PDB file of C-alpha atoms in Angstrom:
ATOM      1  CA  MET N 213       6.474-107.812  45.607  1.00 28.00           C
ATOM      2  CA  ALA N 214       5.079-110.798  43.724  1.00 30.00           C
ATOM      3  CA  LEU N 215       4.725-110.333  39.980  1.00 26.00           C
ATOM      4  CA  ARG N 216       1.169-110.930  38.751  1.00 28.00           C
ATOM      5  CA  CYS N 217       0.902-112.021  35.095  1.00 28.00           C
ATOM      6  CA  SER N 218      -2.243-110.453  33.693  1.00 26.00           C
ATOM      7  CA  THR N 219      -3.873-111.698  30.492  1.00 27.00           C
ATOM      8  CA  ALA N 220      -3.589-108.220  29.009  1.00 27.00           C
ATOM      9  CA  LEU N 221       0.180-108.175  29.510  1.00 23.00           C
ATOM     10  CA  LEU N 222       0.626-111.658  28.114  1.00 24.00           C
ATOM     11  CA  ARG N 223      -1.055-110.642  24.878  1.00 28.00           C
ATOM     12  CA  SER N 224       1.790-108.228  24.152  1.00 27.00           C
ATOM     13  CA  ALA N 225       4.661-110.077  22.468  1.00 28.00           C
ATOM     14  CA  SER N 226       7.332-107.615  23.649  1.00 30.00           C
ATOM     15  CA  VAL N 227       6.144-107.556  27.252  1.00 28.00           C
ATOM     16  CA  ALA N 228       5.619-111.312  27.240  1.00 31.00           C
ATOM     17  CA  ALA N 229       9.204-111.932  26.179  1.00 34.00           C
ATOM     18  CA  SER N 230      10.598-109.697  28.941  1.00 34.00           C
ATOM     19  CA  ILE N 231       8.601-111.230  31.789  1.00 32.00           C
ATOM     20  CA  SER N 232       8.455-114.852  30.645  1.00 38.00           C
ATOM     21  CA  ARG N 233      11.213-116.091  32.939  1.00 38.00           C
ATOM     22  CA  ARG N 234       9.729-114.385  36.021  1.00 41.00           C
ATOM     23  CA  CYS N 235       6.146-115.526  35.396  1.00 48.00           C
ATOM     24  CA  MET N 236       6.785-119.168  34.654  1.00 57.00           C
ATOM     25  CA  SER N 237       5.860-121.800  37.215  1.00 70.00           C
ATOM     26  CA  SER N 238       8.488-124.295  38.345  1.00 81.00           C
ATOM     27  CA  MET N 239       6.893-127.005  36.201  1.00 81.00           C
ATOM     28  CA  ASP N 240       6.817-124.695  33.188  1.00 87.00           C
ATOM     29  CA  LYS N 241      10.510-123.862  33.734  1.00 89.00           C
ATOM     30  CA  GLN N 242      11.517-127.523  33.910  1.00 90.00           C
ATOM     31  CA  ALA N 243       9.604-128.378  30.727  1.00 92.00           C
ATOM     32  CA  ASP N 244      11.074-125.289  29.037  1.00 93.00           C
ATOM     33  CA  SER N 245      14.617-126.413  29.898  1.00 93.00           C
ATOM     34  CA  TYR N 246      13.942-129.770  28.230  1.00 94.00           C
ATOM     35  CA  TYR N 247      12.480-128.034  25.209  1.00 96.00           C
ATOM     36  CA  ARG N 248      15.353-125.609  24.671  1.00 94.00           C
ATOM     37  CA  ALA N 249      17.783-128.544  24.542  1.00 94.00           C
ATOM     38  CA  ILE N 250      16.489-129.806  21.169  1.00 95.00           C
ATOM     39  CA  ASP N 251      17.258-128.550  17.662  1.00 96.00           C
ATOM     40  CA  GLN N 252      13.608-128.628  16.635  1.00 97.00           C
ATOM     41  CA  ALA N 253      12.480-126.004  19.183  1.00 97.00           C
ATOM     42  CA  PHE N 254      10.681-123.146  17.412  1.00 98.00           C
ATOM     43  CA  PHE N 255      13.183-120.626  18.837  1.00 96.00           C
ATOM     44  CA  ASN N 256      15.697-122.044  16.361  1.00 97.00           C
ATOM     45  CA  PHE N 257      13.612-120.932  13.375  1.00 97.00           C
ATOM     46  CA  PRO N 258      13.507-117.108  13.395  1.00 97.00           C
ATOM     47  CA  ILE N 259      10.706-115.618  11.322  1.00 97.00           C
ATOM     48  CA  GLU N 260      13.164-113.532   9.297  1.00 97.00           C
ATOM     49  CA  ASN N 261      14.939-116.710   8.088  1.00 97.00           C
ATOM     50  CA  ILE N 262      11.782-118.516   6.993  1.00 97.00           C
ATOM     51  CA  ARG N 263      11.051-118.007   3.320  1.00 97.00           C
ATOM     52  CA  PHE N 264       8.363-118.829   0.751  1.00 97.00           C
ATOM     53  CA  GLU N 265       8.650-119.630  -2.934  1.00 97.00           C
ATOM     54  CA  VAL N 266       6.251-120.372  -5.772  1.00 97.00           C
ATOM     55  CA  GLY N 267       6.368-124.120  -6.282  1.00 95.00           C
ATOM     56  CA  GLU N 268       4.230-126.936  -7.632  1.00 93.00           C
ATOM     57  CA  HIS N 269       1.611-129.001  -5.845  1.00 91.00           C
ATOM     58  CA  PHE N 270       2.781-132.606  -5.665  1.00 85.00           C
ATOM     59  CA  VAL N 271      -0.595-133.979  -6.837  1.00 84.00           C
ATOM     60  CA  SER N 272      -2.327-131.375  -9.019  1.00 84.00           C
ATOM     61  CA  LYS N 273       0.938-129.878 -10.349  1.00 89.00           C
ATOM     62  CA  ASN N 274      -0.699-126.454 -10.059  1.00 90.00           C
ATOM     63  CA  PRO N 275       1.310-123.503  -8.715  1.00 95.00           C
ATOM     64  CA  HIS N 276       1.538-123.819  -4.962  1.00 96.00           C
ATOM     65  CA  PRO N 277       3.377-121.898  -2.214  1.00 97.00           C
ATOM     66  CA  MET N 278       6.325-123.672  -0.584  1.00 98.00           C
ATOM     67  CA  ILE N 279       7.777-122.896   2.836  1.00 98.00           C
ATOM     68  CA  PHE N 280      11.467-123.273   3.664  1.00 98.00           C
ATOM     69  CA  ALA N 281      12.761-123.382   7.229  1.00 96.00           C
ATOM     70  CA  THR N 282      15.884-121.303   6.567  1.00 93.00           C
ATOM     71  CA  SER N 283      17.193-118.884   3.979  1.00 90.00           C
ATOM     72  CA  ASP N 284      19.377-121.582   2.398  1.00 92.00           C
ATOM     73  CA  ALA N 285      17.171-124.686   2.889  1.00 94.00           C
ATOM     74  CA  LYS N 286      16.875-126.889  -0.206  1.00 94.00           C
ATOM     75  CA  GLU N 287      13.869-128.991   0.816  1.00 96.00           C
ATOM     76  CA  PRO N 288      10.450-127.441   1.577  1.00 96.00           C
ATOM     77  CA  GLY N 289       8.753-127.905   4.939  1.00 97.00           C
ATOM     78  CA  LEU N 290       9.415-126.791   8.497  1.00 98.00           C
ATOM     79  CA  LEU N 291       9.845-129.772  10.806  1.00 97.00           C
ATOM     80  CA  HIS N 292       9.716-128.692  14.441  1.00 97.00           C
ATOM     81  CA  ALA N 293       8.352-129.626  17.863  1.00 98.00           C
ATOM     82  CA  SER N 294       5.928-127.610  19.969  1.00 98.00           C
ATOM     83  CA  PRO N 295       6.766-126.635  23.560  1.00 97.00           C
ATOM     84  CA  PHE N 296       5.427-128.961  26.243  1.00 97.00           C
ATOM     85  CA  ALA N 297       1.793-128.078  26.855  1.00 97.00           C
ATOM     86  CA  LEU N 298      -1.363-129.412  28.444  1.00 96.00           C
ATOM     87  CA  SER N 299      -3.444-131.580  26.133  1.00 96.00           C
ATOM     88  CA  ILE N 300      -6.996-130.510  25.394  1.00 95.00           C
ATOM     89  CA  PHE N 301      -9.689-131.931  23.065  1.00 92.00           C
ATOM     90  CA  SER N 302      -7.523-134.865  21.956  1.00 95.00           C
ATOM     91  CA  TYR N 303      -8.703-138.028  20.183  1.00 96.00           C
ATOM     92  CA  PHE N 304      -5.525-139.936  19.514  1.00 97.00           C
ATOM     93  CA  GLY N 305      -4.721-143.594  19.166  1.00 96.00           C
ATOM     94  CA  GLU N 306      -5.258-146.641  16.999  1.00 96.00           C
ATOM     95  CA  LYS N 307      -8.625-145.397  15.665  1.00 97.00           C
ATOM     96  CA  GLY N 308      -8.277-141.642  16.133  1.00 96.00           C
ATOM     97  CA  ASN N 309     -11.592-139.845  16.606  1.00 96.00           C
ATOM     98  CA  LEU N 310     -13.761-142.705  15.339  1.00 96.00           C
ATOM     99  CA  GLY N 311     -17.157-142.422  17.057  1.00 94.00           C
ATOM    100  CA  LYS N 312     -16.621-138.827  18.172  1.00 94.00           C
ATOM    101  CA  LYS N 313     -19.749-136.644  18.050  1.00 91.00           C
ATOM    102  CA  LEU N 314     -19.680-134.421  15.013  1.00 87.00           C
ATOM    103  CA  GLY N 315     -19.324-130.705  15.641  1.00 77.00           C
ATOM    104  CA  PHE N 316     -22.139-129.935  13.204  1.00 74.00           C
ATOM    105  CA  GLY N 317     -25.466-131.722  13.045  1.00 75.00           C
ATOM    106  CA  PRO N 318     -26.319-135.137  14.485  1.00 83.00           C
ATOM    107  CA  GLY N 319     -24.187-138.238  14.277  1.00 90.00           C
ATOM    108  CA  THR N 320     -20.594-139.272  14.918  1.00 94.00           C
ATOM    109  CA  VAL N 321     -17.445-139.908  12.865  1.00 94.00           C
ATOM    110  CA  PRO N 322     -18.783-142.954  11.017  1.00 95.00           C
ATOM    111  CA  ASP N 323     -15.803-144.976   9.831  1.00 96.00           C
ATOM    112  CA  LEU N 324     -12.031-145.299   9.785  1.00 97.00           C
ATOM    113  CA  GLU N 325     -11.882-143.846   6.280  1.00 96.00           C
ATOM    114  CA  SER N 326     -13.161-140.572   7.793  1.00 96.00           C
ATOM    115  CA  ALA N 327     -11.358-140.759  11.151  1.00 97.00           C
ATOM    116  CA  GLU N 328      -8.636-138.291  12.120  1.00 97.00           C
ATOM    117  CA  GLN N 329      -6.004-138.038  14.793  1.00 97.00           C
ATOM    118  CA  GLU N 330      -6.914-134.939  16.800  1.00 97.00           C
ATOM    119  CA  ILE N 331      -4.558-133.306  19.258  1.00 97.00           C
ATOM    120  CA  GLY N 332      -5.105-129.995  21.027  1.00 97.00           C
ATOM    121  CA  ILE N 333      -2.581-128.094  23.132  1.00 98.00           C
ATOM    122  CA  SER N 334      -3.519-125.385  25.602  1.00 97.00           C
ATOM    123  CA  ALA N 335      -1.647-122.256  26.658  1.00 96.00           C
ATOM    124  CA  ALA N 336      -2.600-122.908  30.278  1.00 95.00           C
ATOM    125  CA  SER N 337       0.302-123.241  32.709  1.00 94.00           C
ATOM    126  CA  LEU N 338       1.390-126.816  33.328  1.00 92.00           C
ATOM    127  CA  ASP N 339       0.542-126.512  37.026  1.00 85.00           C
ATOM    128  CA  GLY N 340      -2.876-124.991  36.303  1.00 75.00           C
ATOM    129  CA  GLU N 341      -2.020-121.468  37.496  1.00 81.00           C
ATOM    130  CA  GLY N 342      -2.123-118.753  34.839  1.00 89.00           C
ATOM    131  CA  GLN N 343      -0.716-119.238  31.333  1.00 93.00           C
ATOM    132  CA  ASN N 344       2.283-120.949  29.803  1.00 94.00           C
ATOM    133  CA  GLU N 345       4.461-118.167  28.426  1.00 94.00           C
ATOM    134  CA  VAL N 346       6.483-120.349  26.067  1.00 96.00           C
ATOM    135  CA  VAL N 347       3.348-121.846  24.493  1.00 97.00           C
ATOM    136  CA  LEU N 348       1.903-118.346  23.986  1.00 97.00           C
ATOM    137  CA  GLN N 349       5.132-117.351  22.215  1.00 97.00           C
ATOM    138  CA  TYR N 350       4.837-120.469  20.063  1.00 98.00           C
ATOM    139  CA  PHE N 351       1.302-119.506  19.067  1.00 98.00           C
ATOM    140  CA  LYS N 352       2.491-116.025  18.090  1.00 97.00           C
ATOM    141  CA  TRP N 353       5.323-117.579  16.061  1.00 98.00           C
ATOM    142  CA  LEU N 354       2.823-119.654  14.058  1.00 97.00           C
ATOM    143  CA  GLU N 355       0.619-116.614  13.474  1.00 96.00           C
ATOM    144  CA  ALA N 356       3.655-114.651  12.276  1.00 97.00           C
ATOM    145  CA  ILE N 357       4.492-117.416   9.782  1.00 97.00           C
ATOM    146  CA  GLN N 358       0.944-117.338   8.415  1.00 95.00           C
ATOM    147  CA  ALA N 359       1.163-113.541   8.107  1.00 95.00           C
ATOM    148  CA  LYS N 360       4.400-113.968   6.145  1.00 96.00           C
ATOM    149  CA  LEU N 361       2.656-116.493   3.892  1.00 96.00           C
ATOM    150  CA  LEU N 362      -0.050-113.892   3.234  1.00 94.00           C
ATOM    151  CA  ASP N 363       2.668-111.369   2.264  1.00 94.00           C
ATOM    152  CA  HIS N 364       4.078-113.902  -0.199  1.00 96.00           C
ATOM    153  CA  LEU N 365       0.676-114.610  -1.728  1.00 95.00           C
ATOM    154  CA  LEU N 366      -0.115-110.915  -2.206  1.00 93.00           C
ATOM    155  CA  GLU N 367       3.323-110.139  -3.641  1.00 94.00           C
ATOM    156  CA  ASN N 368       3.173-113.107  -6.031  1.00 95.00           C
ATOM    157  CA  SER N 369      -0.567-113.281  -6.712  1.00 93.00           C
ATOM    158  CA  SER N 370      -0.036-113.412 -10.477  1.00 94.00           C
ATOM    159  CA  ALA N 371       1.529-116.862 -10.013  1.00 95.00           C
ATOM    160  CA  TYR N 372      -1.666-118.236  -8.437  1.00 94.00           C
ATOM    161  CA  PRO N 373      -4.561-117.938 -10.964  1.00 92.00           C
ATOM    162  CA  ALA N 374      -7.539-118.317  -8.601  1.00 89.00           C
ATOM    163  CA  LEU N 375      -6.088-115.871  -6.080  1.00 91.00           C
ATOM    164  CA  HIS N 376      -5.096-113.447  -8.832  1.00 90.00           C
ATOM    165  CA  GLN N 377      -8.642-113.471 -10.218  1.00 89.00           C
ATOM    166  CA  LYS N 378     -10.099-112.775  -6.789  1.00 87.00           C
ATOM    167  CA  ILE N 379      -7.705-109.900  -6.121  1.00 86.00           C
ATOM    168  CA  ASN N 380      -8.481-108.337  -9.517  1.00 86.00           C
ATOM    169  CA  THR N 381     -12.202-108.566  -8.734  1.00 84.00           C
ATOM    170  CA  LEU N 382     -11.655-106.767  -5.424  1.00 82.00           C
ATOM    171  CA  LYS N 383      -9.465-104.110  -7.057  1.00 80.00           C
ATOM    172  CA  HIS N 384     -12.253-103.321  -9.527  1.00 79.00           C
ATOM    173  CA  LYS N 385     -14.384-102.408  -6.504  1.00 79.00           C
ATOM    174  CA  ASN N 386     -11.791 -99.748  -5.602  1.00 77.00           C
ATOM    175  CA  TYR N 387     -10.913-101.276  -2.253  1.00 78.00           C
ATOM    176  CA  SER N 388      -7.892 -99.786  -0.546  1.00 79.00           C
ATOM    177  CA  GLU N 389      -4.737-101.930  -0.271  1.00 82.00           C
ATOM    178  CA  GLU N 390      -5.299-102.210   3.476  1.00 85.00           C
ATOM    179  CA  LEU N 391      -8.902-103.368   3.078  1.00 86.00           C
ATOM    180  CA  LEU N 392      -7.948-105.740   0.278  1.00 83.00           C
ATOM    181  CA  ARG N 393      -5.305-107.334   2.475  1.00 86.00           C
ATOM    182  CA  GLN N 394      -7.809-107.688   5.301  1.00 87.00           C
ATOM    183  CA  MET N 395     -10.342-109.368   3.039  1.00 85.00           C
ATOM    184  CA  ILE N 396      -7.781-111.881   1.747  1.00 86.00           C
ATOM    185  CA  SER N 397      -6.565-112.408   5.309  1.00 87.00           C
ATOM    186  CA  ASN N 398     -10.110-113.302   6.353  1.00 85.00           C
ATOM    187  CA  ASP N 399      -9.867-116.311   4.028  1.00 82.00           C
ATOM    188  CA  GLY N 400      -6.947-117.674   6.017  1.00 81.00           C
ATOM    189  CA  SER N 401      -7.453-120.795   8.100  1.00 82.00           C
ATOM    190  CA  GLY N 402      -7.728-119.982  11.789  1.00 86.00           C
ATOM    191  CA  LEU N 403      -4.827-121.115  13.957  1.00 93.00           C
ATOM    192  CA  VAL N 404      -5.208-120.233  17.614  1.00 95.00           C
ATOM    193  CA  LYS N 405      -8.684-120.409  19.120  1.00 94.00           C
ATOM    194  CA  LEU N 406     -10.330-119.492  22.425  1.00 94.00           C
ATOM    195  CA  LEU N 407     -12.565-121.637  24.584  1.00 93.00           C
ATOM    196  CA  LYS N 408     -16.194-120.467  24.695  1.00 93.00           C
ATOM    197  CA  ASP N 409     -18.640-120.175  27.552  1.00 92.00           C
ATOM    198  CA  GLU N 410     -22.183-121.577  27.602  1.00 90.00           C
ATOM    199  CA  GLY N 411     -23.343-118.597  25.581  1.00 91.00           C
ATOM    200  CA  LYS N 412     -20.695-119.379  22.928  1.00 91.00           C
ATOM    201  CA  ASN N 413     -18.733-116.261  23.814  1.00 94.00           C
ATOM    202  CA  PRO N 414     -14.896-116.473  23.621  1.00 93.00           C
ATOM    203  CA  ILE N 415     -13.205-116.613  27.027  1.00 94.00           C
ATOM    204  CA  PRO N 416     -10.080-114.400  27.218  1.00 94.00           C
ATOM    205  CA  GLY N 417      -6.884-116.148  28.244  1.00 93.00           C
ATOM    206  CA  THR N 418      -7.949-119.637  27.086  1.00 94.00           C
ATOM    207  CA  GLU N 419      -5.902-119.983  23.895  1.00 96.00           C
ATOM    208  CA  PHE N 420      -5.468-123.419  22.346  1.00 97.00           C
ATOM    209  CA  LEU N 421      -4.274-124.932  19.062  1.00 97.00           C
ATOM    210  CA  GLN N 422      -5.495-128.060  17.293  1.00 96.00           C
ATOM    211  CA  PHE N 423      -3.665-130.529  15.056  1.00 96.00           C
ATOM    212  CA  LYS N 424      -5.690-132.835  12.781  1.00 95.00           C
ATOM    213  CA  GLN N 425      -4.606-135.537  10.374  1.00 96.00           C
ATOM    214  CA  LYS N 426      -6.308-138.480   8.698  1.00 97.00           C
ATOM    215  CA  VAL N 427      -5.619-141.826  10.356  1.00 98.00           C
ATOM    216  CA  TYR N 428      -5.631-143.595   6.981  1.00 98.00           C
ATOM    217  CA  TYR N 429      -5.055-142.461   3.423  1.00 96.00           C
ATOM    218  CA  ARG N 430      -5.949-144.162   0.149  1.00 95.00           C
ATOM    219  CA  ALA N 431      -2.773-145.671  -1.205  1.00 94.00           C
ATOM    220  CA  SER N 432      -1.601-146.619  -4.679  1.00 93.00           C
ATOM    221  CA  PRO N 433      -0.813-150.300  -5.251  1.00 92.00           C
ATOM    222  CA  GLU N 434       2.890-149.508  -4.945  1.00 93.00           C
ATOM    223  CA  GLN N 435       2.375-147.677  -1.630  1.00 93.00           C
ATOM    224  CA  ALA N 436       0.163-150.462  -0.295  1.00 93.00           C
ATOM    225  CA  GLN N 437       2.792-153.060  -1.131  1.00 93.00           C
ATOM    226  CA  LYS N 438       5.417-151.191   0.920  1.00 93.00           C
ATOM    227  CA  ALA N 439       3.094-150.226   3.777  1.00 94.00           C
ATOM    228  CA  LYS N 440       3.874-151.255   7.327  1.00 95.00           C
ATOM    229  CA  VAL N 441       1.034-152.953   9.171  1.00 96.00           C
ATOM    230  CA  TYR N 442       0.893-152.108  12.888  1.00 95.00           C
ATOM    231  CA  THR N 443      -2.365-153.751  14.004  1.00 95.00           C
ATOM    232  CA  ALA N 444      -5.094-156.123  12.830  1.00 95.00           C
ATOM    233  CA  VAL N 445      -7.166-153.038  12.009  1.00 96.00           C
ATOM    234  CA  ASP N 446      -4.410-151.905   9.640  1.00 97.00           C
ATOM    235  CA  GLN N 447      -4.569-155.255   7.885  1.00 96.00           C
ATOM    236  CA  ASP N 448      -8.315-154.885   7.358  1.00 97.00           C
ATOM    237  CA  MET N 449      -7.900-151.339   6.036  1.00 97.00           C
ATOM    238  CA  LEU N 450      -5.056-152.399   3.739  1.00 96.00           C
ATOM    239  CA  ALA N 451      -7.448-154.863   2.105  1.00 95.00           C
ATOM    240  CA  LYS N 452      -9.637-151.831   1.293  1.00 95.00           C
ATOM    241  CA  GLY N 453      -6.697-149.897  -0.151  1.00 96.00           C
ATOM    242  CA  TYR N 454      -5.981-147.694   2.878  1.00 97.00           C
ATOM    243  CA  VAL N 455      -2.670-147.284   4.683  1.00 97.00           C
ATOM    244  CA  ARG N 456      -2.067-145.888   8.167  1.00 97.00           C
ATOM    245  CA  ARG N 457      -0.301-142.546   8.458  1.00 96.00           C
ATOM    246  CA  HIS N 458       1.508-143.606  11.603  1.00 97.00           C
ATOM    247  CA  VAL N 459       2.112-140.993  14.315  1.00 97.00           C
ATOM    248  CA  PRO N 460       4.237-142.559  17.081  1.00 97.00           C
ATOM    249  CA  LEU N 461       3.696-141.649  20.735  1.00 97.00           C
ATOM    250  CA  TYR N 462       6.886-141.604  22.839  1.00 96.00           C
ATOM    251  CA  ASP N 463       7.095-141.698  26.619  1.00 94.00           C
ATOM    252  CA  SER N 464       9.502-139.666  28.795  1.00 91.00           C
ATOM    253  CA  GLU N 465      12.231-142.268  28.197  1.00 91.00           C
ATOM    254  CA  SER N 466      11.880-141.872  24.414  1.00 92.00           C
ATOM    255  CA  LYS N 467      10.360-145.328  24.029  1.00 94.00           C
ATOM    256  CA  GLU N 468       7.436-145.740  21.663  1.00 96.00           C
ATOM    257  CA  VAL N 469       4.127-146.623  23.277  1.00 95.00           C
ATOM    258  CA  PRO N 470       2.376-149.565  21.535  1.00 95.00           C
ATOM    259  CA  LEU N 471      -0.280-148.315  19.141  1.00 95.00           C
ATOM    260  CA  GLU N 472      -2.947-150.491  20.768  1.00 93.00           C
ATOM    261  CA  THR N 473      -2.520-148.640  24.080  1.00 94.00           C
ATOM    262  CA  ALA N 474      -1.422-145.231  22.801  1.00 95.00           C
ATOM    263  CA  ARG N 475      -3.746-142.465  23.912  1.00 94.00           C
ATOM    264  CA  ILE N 476      -3.684-138.841  25.025  1.00 96.00           C
ATOM    265  CA  GLN N 477      -6.018-137.541  27.695  1.00 94.00           C
ATOM    266  CA  ARG N 478      -6.916-134.040  28.800  1.00 94.00           C
ATOM    267  CA  ASP N 479      -4.177-132.449  30.933  1.00 94.00           C
ATOM    268  CA  ASP N 480      -1.459-134.842  29.756  1.00 95.00           C
ATOM    269  CA  ILE N 481       1.769-132.874  29.213  1.00 96.00           C
ATOM    270  CA  ILE N 482       2.848-133.326  25.605  1.00 97.00           C
ATOM    271  CA  SER N 483       5.022-131.944  22.823  1.00 97.00           C
ATOM    272  CA  VAL N 484       3.763-132.300  19.240  1.00 98.00           C
ATOM    273  CA  GLN N 485       6.216-132.745  16.397  1.00 98.00           C
ATOM    274  CA  SER N 486       4.833-131.524  13.079  1.00 97.00           C
ATOM    275  CA  ASN N 487       5.980-130.466   9.635  1.00 98.00           C
ATOM    276  CA  ILE N 488       4.579-127.159   8.418  1.00 97.00           C
ATOM    277  CA  THR N 489       3.613-126.945   4.755  1.00 97.00           C
ATOM    278  CA  CYS N 490       1.399-124.474   2.904  1.00 96.00           C
ATOM    279  CA  ASN N 491      -2.229-124.801   1.938  1.00 94.00           C
ATOM    280  CA  LEU N 492      -3.828-122.869  -0.917  1.00 93.00           C
ATOM    281  CA  TYR N 493      -7.159-123.944  -2.334  1.00 89.00           C
ATOM    282  CA  SER N 494     -10.147-122.750  -4.328  1.00 86.00           C
ATOM    283  CA  VAL N 495     -13.557-124.289  -3.640  1.00 84.00           C
ATOM    284  CA  GLY N 496     -16.734-122.919  -5.189  1.00 77.00           C
ATOM    285  CA  GLY N 497     -15.090-119.601  -5.942  1.00 73.00           C
ATOM    286  CA  ARG N 498     -13.744-119.221  -2.411  1.00 82.00           C
ATOM    287  CA  VAL N 499      -9.970-118.985  -2.193  1.00 87.00           C
ATOM    288  CA  GLY N 500      -8.445-120.037   1.101  1.00 90.00           C
ATOM    289  CA  PHE N 501      -4.959-120.430   2.499  1.00 93.00           C
ATOM    290  CA  GLY N 502      -3.223-121.506   5.662  1.00 93.00           C
ATOM    291  CA  LEU N 503      -0.559-123.648   7.271  1.00 95.00           C
ATOM    292  CA  ARG N 504      -0.801-127.417   7.317  1.00 95.00           C
ATOM    293  CA  ARG N 505       0.657-128.889  10.487  1.00 95.00           C
ATOM    294  CA  ASN N 506       1.382-132.466   9.443  1.00 96.00           C
ATOM    295  CA  LEU N 507       1.762-134.703  12.493  1.00 97.00           C
ATOM    296  CA  ARG N 508       5.026-136.608  12.836  1.00 97.00           C
ATOM    297  CA  SER N 509       5.133-137.722  16.482  1.00 97.00           C
ATOM    298  CA  VAL N 510       4.014-136.864  20.014  1.00 97.00           C
ATOM    299  CA  VAL N 511       6.131-136.919  23.175  1.00 97.00           C
ATOM    300  CA  LEU N 512       4.347-137.626  26.453  1.00 96.00           C
ATOM    301  CA  LEU N 513       6.228-136.008  29.340  1.00 94.00           C
ATOM    302  CA  HIS N 514       3.592-136.702  31.976  1.00 92.00           C
ATOM    303  CA  SER N 515       0.367-138.689  31.738  1.00 89.00           C
ATOM    304  CA  VAL N 516      -2.723-138.878  33.915  1.00 78.00           C
ATOM    305  CA  HIS N 517      -2.717-142.590  33.132  1.00 69.00           C
ATOM    306  CA  GLN N 518      -0.036-145.260  32.759  1.00 59.00           C
ATOM    307  CA  THR N 519       1.298-146.409  29.395  1.00 52.00           C
ATOM    308  CA  GLU N 520       3.325-149.467  28.496  1.00 52.00           C
ATOM    309  CA  PRO N 521       6.501-148.753  26.470  1.00 52.00           C
ATOM    310  CA  ALA N 522       7.264-150.753  23.349  1.00 50.00           C
ATOM    311  CA  THR N 523      10.612-152.338  22.549  1.00 48.00           C
ATOM    312  CA  SER N 524      11.198-150.453  19.285  1.00 51.00           C
ATOM    313  CA  ALA N 525      14.235-148.187  18.967  1.00 56.00           C
ATOM    314  CA  PRO N 526      13.494-144.548  19.944  1.00 57.00           C
ATOM    315  CA  LYS N 527      13.223-141.898  17.269  1.00 67.00           C
ATOM    316  CA  SER N 528      11.711-139.175  19.448  1.00 78.00           C
ATOM    317  CA  PRO N 529      12.887-135.594  18.804  1.00 80.00           C
ATOM    318  CA  PHE N 530      13.704-135.561  22.553  1.00 82.00           C
ATOM    319  CA  ALA N 531      15.716-138.814  22.398  1.00 78.00           C
ATOM    320  CA  ASP N 532      18.934-137.055  23.517  1.00 79.00           C
ATOM    321  CA  VAL N 533      17.303-135.179  26.420  1.00 81.00           C
ATOM    322  CA  ASN N 534      16.753-136.810  29.809  1.00 79.00           C
ATOM    323  CA  LEU N 535      13.106-136.077  30.520  1.00 79.00           C
ATOM    324  CA  ALA N 536      12.901-138.443  33.469  1.00 71.00           C
ATOM    325  CA  GLN N 537      15.146-136.519  35.861  1.00 69.00           C
TER     326      GLN N 537
END
């Protein structure tokens, strides 16, 4: 009898793990085999080994949570690659989302100083039938990391003044520990989202995740002097004191696609390499937290359009895996 993968079953982590191999499409299985061959696959970073410490923000020097990929890691950050997934809502390339319609109010992204690289990955199966089990597991892994960050913040709240003040205010209202945790959790940045119908109602089984990062950042004179210029646009922005935060796009042969032609379209099959760091902020009395997913590179396994490879040496996280077979 054929196994039918219902959305309800896939939402259960334990059931999902036990049926993942049987439910995966042939395309999903092939992409999964490529993914499991690299060191940066999320499977190689068990939640129990990931740890948090009270550190110092590199700019403000205020107390700031730091994430470490393993129990004995010396440097903060969790560099990893996502499973191969279908692209969705992506604005990626030389100018990022410049000109994109704003999600609130009239107008578009007005200039390169405001532009971001936007990449979305969907949990839809790579062949369009059902859901991609490995991507769903990846989403749950990210949510578990954010939950562990919340544990750290609550256990060490005295180290973070703004958070500590908020928690003390809530405690004076005699909230239970469970309710207090829920209220602090509500201030966490959302990770996985659902598509919405015309009535703006979430559609079950349509999970997706977005990555966003500024195309350019304001650089110090020392940074500007060392900056690499990739295009004529970069040269113009450098004159204004801005430097590109370059995110290379690699093809299935691990060759970098020229920035001028680099793009990601809906339903391209991609893997996103990112470095997870922590975010803790206080704006107007509101304390928020979450996981930053700093873009490092993107690997394009299959594209709905053709790209022209560059001649630069490959540095893709999949450089040692034959993705073209």
